mmCIF file with all atom_site columns, C-alpha atoms in Angstrom:
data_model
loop_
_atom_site.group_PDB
_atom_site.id
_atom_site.type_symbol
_atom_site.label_atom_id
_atom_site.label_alt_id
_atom_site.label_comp_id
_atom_site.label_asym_id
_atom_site.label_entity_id
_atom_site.label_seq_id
_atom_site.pdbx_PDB_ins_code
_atom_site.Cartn_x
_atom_site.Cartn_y
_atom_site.Cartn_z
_atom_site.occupancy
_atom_site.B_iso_or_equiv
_atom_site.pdbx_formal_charge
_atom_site.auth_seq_id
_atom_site.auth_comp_id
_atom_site.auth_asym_id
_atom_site.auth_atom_id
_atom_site.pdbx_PDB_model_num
ATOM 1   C CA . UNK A 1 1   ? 0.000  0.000  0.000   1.00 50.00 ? 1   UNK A CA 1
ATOM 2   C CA . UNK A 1 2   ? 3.069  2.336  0.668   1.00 58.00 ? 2   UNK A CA 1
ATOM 3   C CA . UNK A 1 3   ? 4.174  2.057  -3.027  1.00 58.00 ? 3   UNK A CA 1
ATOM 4   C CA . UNK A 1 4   ? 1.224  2.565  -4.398  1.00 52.00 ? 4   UNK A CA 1
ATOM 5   C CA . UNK A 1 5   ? 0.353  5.800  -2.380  1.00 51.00 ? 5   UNK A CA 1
ATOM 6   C CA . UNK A 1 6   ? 4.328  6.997  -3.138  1.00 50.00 ? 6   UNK A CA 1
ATOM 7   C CA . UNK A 1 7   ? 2.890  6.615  -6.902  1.00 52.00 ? 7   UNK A CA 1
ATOM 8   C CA . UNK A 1 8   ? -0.127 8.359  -6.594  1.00 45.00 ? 8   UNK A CA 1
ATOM 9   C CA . UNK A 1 9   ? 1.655  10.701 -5.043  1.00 44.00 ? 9   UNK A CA 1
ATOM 10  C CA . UNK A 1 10  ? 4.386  10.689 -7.533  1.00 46.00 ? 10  UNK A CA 1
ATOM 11  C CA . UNK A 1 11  ? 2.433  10.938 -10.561 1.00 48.00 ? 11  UNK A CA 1
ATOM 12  C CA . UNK A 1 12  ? 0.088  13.982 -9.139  1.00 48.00 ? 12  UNK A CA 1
ATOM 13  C CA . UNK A 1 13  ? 3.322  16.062 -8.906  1.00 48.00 ? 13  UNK A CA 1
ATOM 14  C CA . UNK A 1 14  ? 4.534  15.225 -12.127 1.00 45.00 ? 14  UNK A CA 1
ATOM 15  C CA . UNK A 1 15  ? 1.237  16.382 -13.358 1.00 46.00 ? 15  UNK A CA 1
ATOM 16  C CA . UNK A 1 16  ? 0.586  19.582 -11.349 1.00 44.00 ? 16  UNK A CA 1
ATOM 17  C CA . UNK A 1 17  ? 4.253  20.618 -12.632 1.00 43.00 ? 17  UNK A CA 1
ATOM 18  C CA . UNK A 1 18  ? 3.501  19.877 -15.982 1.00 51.00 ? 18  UNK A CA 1
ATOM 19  C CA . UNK A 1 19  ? 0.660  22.158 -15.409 1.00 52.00 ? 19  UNK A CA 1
ATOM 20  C CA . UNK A 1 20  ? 2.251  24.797 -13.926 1.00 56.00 ? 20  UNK A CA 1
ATOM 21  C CA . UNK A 1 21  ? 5.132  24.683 -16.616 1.00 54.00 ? 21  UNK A CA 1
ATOM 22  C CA . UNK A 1 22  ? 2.178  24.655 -19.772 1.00 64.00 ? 22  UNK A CA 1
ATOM 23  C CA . UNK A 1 23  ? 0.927  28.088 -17.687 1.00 78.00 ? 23  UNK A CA 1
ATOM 24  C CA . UNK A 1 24  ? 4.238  29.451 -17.525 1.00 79.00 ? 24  UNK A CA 1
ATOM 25  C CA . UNK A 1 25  ? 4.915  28.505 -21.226 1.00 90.00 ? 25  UNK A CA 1
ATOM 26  C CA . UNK A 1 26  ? 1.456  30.378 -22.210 1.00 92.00 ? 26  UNK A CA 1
ATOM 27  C CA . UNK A 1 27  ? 1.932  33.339 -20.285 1.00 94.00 ? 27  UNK A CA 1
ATOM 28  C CA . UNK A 1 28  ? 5.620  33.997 -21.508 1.00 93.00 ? 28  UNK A CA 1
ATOM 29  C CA . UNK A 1 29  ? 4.065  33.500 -25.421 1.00 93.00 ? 29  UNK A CA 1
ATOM 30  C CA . UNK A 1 30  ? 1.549  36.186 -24.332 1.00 94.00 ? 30  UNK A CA 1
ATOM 31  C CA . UNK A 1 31  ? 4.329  38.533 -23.276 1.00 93.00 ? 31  UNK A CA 1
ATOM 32  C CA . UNK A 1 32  ? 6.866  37.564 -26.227 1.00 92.00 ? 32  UNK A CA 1
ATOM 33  C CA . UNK A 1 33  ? 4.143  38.601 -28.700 1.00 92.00 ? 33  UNK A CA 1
ATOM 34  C CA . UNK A 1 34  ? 2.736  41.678 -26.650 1.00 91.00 ? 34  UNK A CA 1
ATOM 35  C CA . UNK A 1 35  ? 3.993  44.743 -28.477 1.00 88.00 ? 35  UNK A CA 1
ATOM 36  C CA . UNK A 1 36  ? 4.501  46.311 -24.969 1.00 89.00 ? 36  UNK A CA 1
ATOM 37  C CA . UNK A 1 37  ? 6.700  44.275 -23.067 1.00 87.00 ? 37  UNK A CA 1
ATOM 38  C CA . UNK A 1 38  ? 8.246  41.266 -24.681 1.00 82.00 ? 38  UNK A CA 1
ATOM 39  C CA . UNK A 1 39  ? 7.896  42.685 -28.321 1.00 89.00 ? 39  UNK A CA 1
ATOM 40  C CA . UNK A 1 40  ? 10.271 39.845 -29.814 1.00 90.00 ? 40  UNK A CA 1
ATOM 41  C CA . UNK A 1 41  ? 7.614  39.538 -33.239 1.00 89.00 ? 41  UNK A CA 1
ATOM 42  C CA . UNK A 1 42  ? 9.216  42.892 -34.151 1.00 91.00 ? 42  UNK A CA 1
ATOM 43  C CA . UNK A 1 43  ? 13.055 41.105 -34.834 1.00 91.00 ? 43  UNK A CA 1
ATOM 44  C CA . UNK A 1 44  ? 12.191 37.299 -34.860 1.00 92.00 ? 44  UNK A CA 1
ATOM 45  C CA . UNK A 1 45  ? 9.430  35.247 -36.670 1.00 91.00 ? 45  UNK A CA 1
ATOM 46  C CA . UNK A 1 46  ? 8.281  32.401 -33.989 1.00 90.00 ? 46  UNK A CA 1
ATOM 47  C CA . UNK A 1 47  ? 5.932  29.560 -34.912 1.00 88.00 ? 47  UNK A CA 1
ATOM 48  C CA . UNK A 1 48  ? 1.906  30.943 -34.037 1.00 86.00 ? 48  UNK A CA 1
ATOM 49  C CA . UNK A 1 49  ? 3.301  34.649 -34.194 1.00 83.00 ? 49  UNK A CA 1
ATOM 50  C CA . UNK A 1 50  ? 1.925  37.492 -37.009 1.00 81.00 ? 50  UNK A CA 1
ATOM 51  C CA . UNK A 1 51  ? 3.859  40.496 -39.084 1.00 81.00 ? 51  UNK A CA 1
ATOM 52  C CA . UNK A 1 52  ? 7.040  39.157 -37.284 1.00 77.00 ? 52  UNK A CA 1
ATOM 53  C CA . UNK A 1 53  ? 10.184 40.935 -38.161 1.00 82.00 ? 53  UNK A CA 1
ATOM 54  C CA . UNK A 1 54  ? 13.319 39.384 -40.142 1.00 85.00 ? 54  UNK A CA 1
ATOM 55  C CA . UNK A 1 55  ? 16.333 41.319 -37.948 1.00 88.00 ? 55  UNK A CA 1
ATOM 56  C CA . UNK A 1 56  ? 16.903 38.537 -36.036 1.00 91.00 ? 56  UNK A CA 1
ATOM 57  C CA . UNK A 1 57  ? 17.018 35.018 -36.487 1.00 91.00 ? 57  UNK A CA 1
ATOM 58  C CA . UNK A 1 58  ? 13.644 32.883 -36.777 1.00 91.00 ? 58  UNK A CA 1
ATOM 59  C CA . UNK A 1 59  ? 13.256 31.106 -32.974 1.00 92.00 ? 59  UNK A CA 1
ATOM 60  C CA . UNK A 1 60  ? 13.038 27.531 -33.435 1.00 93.00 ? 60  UNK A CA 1
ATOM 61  C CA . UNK A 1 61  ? 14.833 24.471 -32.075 1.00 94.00 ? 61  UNK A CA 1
ATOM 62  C CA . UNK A 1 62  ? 15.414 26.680 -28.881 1.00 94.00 ? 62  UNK A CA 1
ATOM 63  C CA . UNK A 1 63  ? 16.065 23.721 -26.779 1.00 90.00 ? 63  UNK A CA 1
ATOM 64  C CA . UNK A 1 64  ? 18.317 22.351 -28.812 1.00 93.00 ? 64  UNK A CA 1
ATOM 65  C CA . UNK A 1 65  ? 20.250 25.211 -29.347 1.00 93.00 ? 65  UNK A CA 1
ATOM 66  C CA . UNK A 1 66  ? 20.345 26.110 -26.118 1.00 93.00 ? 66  UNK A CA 1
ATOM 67  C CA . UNK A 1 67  ? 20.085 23.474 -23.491 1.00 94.00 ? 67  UNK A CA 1
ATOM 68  C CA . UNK A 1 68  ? 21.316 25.354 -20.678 1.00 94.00 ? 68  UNK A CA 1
ATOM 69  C CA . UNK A 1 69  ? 18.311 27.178 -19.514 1.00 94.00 ? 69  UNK A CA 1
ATOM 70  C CA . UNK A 1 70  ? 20.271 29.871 -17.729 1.00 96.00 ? 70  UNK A CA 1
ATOM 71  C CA . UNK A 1 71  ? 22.083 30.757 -20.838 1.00 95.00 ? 71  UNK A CA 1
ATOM 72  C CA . UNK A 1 72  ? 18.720 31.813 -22.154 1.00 95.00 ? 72  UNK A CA 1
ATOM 73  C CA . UNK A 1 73  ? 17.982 33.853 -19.658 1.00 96.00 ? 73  UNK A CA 1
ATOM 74  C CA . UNK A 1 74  ? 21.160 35.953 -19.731 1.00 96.00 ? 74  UNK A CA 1
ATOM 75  C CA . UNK A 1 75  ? 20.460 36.212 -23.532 1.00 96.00 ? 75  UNK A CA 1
ATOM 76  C CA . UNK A 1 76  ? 16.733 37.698 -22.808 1.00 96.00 ? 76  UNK A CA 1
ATOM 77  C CA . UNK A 1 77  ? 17.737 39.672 -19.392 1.00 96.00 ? 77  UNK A CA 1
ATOM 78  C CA . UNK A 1 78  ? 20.594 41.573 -21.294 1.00 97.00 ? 78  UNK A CA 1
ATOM 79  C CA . UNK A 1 79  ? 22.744 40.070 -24.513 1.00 96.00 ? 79  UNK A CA 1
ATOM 80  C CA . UNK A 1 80  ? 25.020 43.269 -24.225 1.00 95.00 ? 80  UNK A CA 1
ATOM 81  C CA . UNK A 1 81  ? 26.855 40.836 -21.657 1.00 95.00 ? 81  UNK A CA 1
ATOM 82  C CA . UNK A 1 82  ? 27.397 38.409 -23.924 1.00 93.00 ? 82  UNK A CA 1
ATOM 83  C CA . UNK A 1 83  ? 27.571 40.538 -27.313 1.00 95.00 ? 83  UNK A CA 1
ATOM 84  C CA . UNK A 1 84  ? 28.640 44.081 -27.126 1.00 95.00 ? 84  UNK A CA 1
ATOM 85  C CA . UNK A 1 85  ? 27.191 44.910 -30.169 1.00 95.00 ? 85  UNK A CA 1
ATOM 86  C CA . UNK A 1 86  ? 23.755 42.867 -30.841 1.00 94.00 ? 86  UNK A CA 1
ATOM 87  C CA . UNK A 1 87  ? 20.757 45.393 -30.876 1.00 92.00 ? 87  UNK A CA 1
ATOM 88  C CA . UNK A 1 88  ? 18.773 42.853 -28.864 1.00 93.00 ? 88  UNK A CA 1
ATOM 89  C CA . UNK A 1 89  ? 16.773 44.919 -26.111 1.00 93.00 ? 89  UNK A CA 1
ATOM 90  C CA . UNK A 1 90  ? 18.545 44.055 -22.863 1.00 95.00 ? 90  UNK A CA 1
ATOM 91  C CA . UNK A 1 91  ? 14.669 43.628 -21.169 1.00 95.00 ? 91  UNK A CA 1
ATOM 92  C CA . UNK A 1 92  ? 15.950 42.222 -17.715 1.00 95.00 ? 92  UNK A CA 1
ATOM 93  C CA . UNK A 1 93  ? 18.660 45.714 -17.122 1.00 94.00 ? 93  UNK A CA 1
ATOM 94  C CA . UNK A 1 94  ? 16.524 48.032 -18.562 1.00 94.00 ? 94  UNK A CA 1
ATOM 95  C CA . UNK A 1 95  ? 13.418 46.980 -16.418 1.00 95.00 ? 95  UNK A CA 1
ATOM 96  C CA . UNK A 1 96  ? 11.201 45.937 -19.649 1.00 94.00 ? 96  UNK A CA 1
ATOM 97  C CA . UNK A 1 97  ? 10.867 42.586 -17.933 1.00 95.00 ? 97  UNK A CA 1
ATOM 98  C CA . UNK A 1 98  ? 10.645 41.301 -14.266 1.00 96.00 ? 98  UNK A CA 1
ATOM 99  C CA . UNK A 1 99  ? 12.763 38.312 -13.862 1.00 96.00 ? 99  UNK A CA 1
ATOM 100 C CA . UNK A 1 100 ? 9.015  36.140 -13.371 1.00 95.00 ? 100 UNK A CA 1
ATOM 101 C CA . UNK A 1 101 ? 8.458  37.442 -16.835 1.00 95.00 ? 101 UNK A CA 1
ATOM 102 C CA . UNK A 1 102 ? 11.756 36.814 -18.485 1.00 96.00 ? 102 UNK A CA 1
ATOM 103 C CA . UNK A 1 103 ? 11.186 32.901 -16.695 1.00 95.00 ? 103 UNK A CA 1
ATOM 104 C CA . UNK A 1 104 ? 7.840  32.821 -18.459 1.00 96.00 ? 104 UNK A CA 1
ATOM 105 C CA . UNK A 1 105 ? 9.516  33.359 -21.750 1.00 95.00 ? 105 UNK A CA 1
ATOM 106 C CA . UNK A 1 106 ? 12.138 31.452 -21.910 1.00 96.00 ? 106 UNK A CA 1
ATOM 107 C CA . UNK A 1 107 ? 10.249 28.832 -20.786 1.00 95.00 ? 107 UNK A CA 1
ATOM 108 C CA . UNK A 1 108 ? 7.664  29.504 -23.631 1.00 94.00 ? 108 UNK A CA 1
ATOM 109 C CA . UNK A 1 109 ? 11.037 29.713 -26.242 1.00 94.00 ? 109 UNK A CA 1
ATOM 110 C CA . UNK A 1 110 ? 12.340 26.310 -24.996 1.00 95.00 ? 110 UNK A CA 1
ATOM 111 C CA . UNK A 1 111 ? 8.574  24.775 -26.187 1.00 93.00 ? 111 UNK A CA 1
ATOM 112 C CA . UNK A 1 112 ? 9.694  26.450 -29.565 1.00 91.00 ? 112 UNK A CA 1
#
């Protein structure tokens, strides 16, 4: 009885973080194609996005490309770190987006 309880219990977490991580996902695709605050549809074209811009690379095979989540994030919170000259926004230094927010879109760019 144990086991099966430590499965139950096992397999509800699995599924309420699943949940929470689908949310997360949805919310940072809302932001990354609001033309207030993520605004990444004016530089990149992503998959389910309209009139996206052709500065920047298309956004696919984000997991793949980057499979170290934090690298990600120091991309979106400020790329000027990384590359001096990129004309990426840096939205975590200059306040555009919280660090919840930046979370919610990288985790919506890794389902890309």
């Amino acid at each position: 009885m144990p086991a099966l309880a430590a499965s139950l219990l096992l397999a509800v977490t699995v599924t309420s973080f699943s949940a929470r991580a689908q949310s997360a996902a949805a919310e940072g695709e809302k932001l990354a194609f609001d033309r207030n605050k993520g605004n990444c549809l004016t530089c990149h074209e992503i998959k389910g996005g309209s009139q996206a811009g052709n500065i920047a690379p298309a956004l696919t095979n984000i997991k793949s490309k980057y499979p170290n989540r934090a690298d990600l994030v120091a991309i979106v919170s400020d790329e000027t770190k990384r590359n001096p000259l990129t004309v990426m926004p840096p939205f975590g230094r200059n306040h555009i987006l919280t660090d919840k927010e930046i979370d919610a879109v990288v985790d919506f760019l890794q389902t890309l």
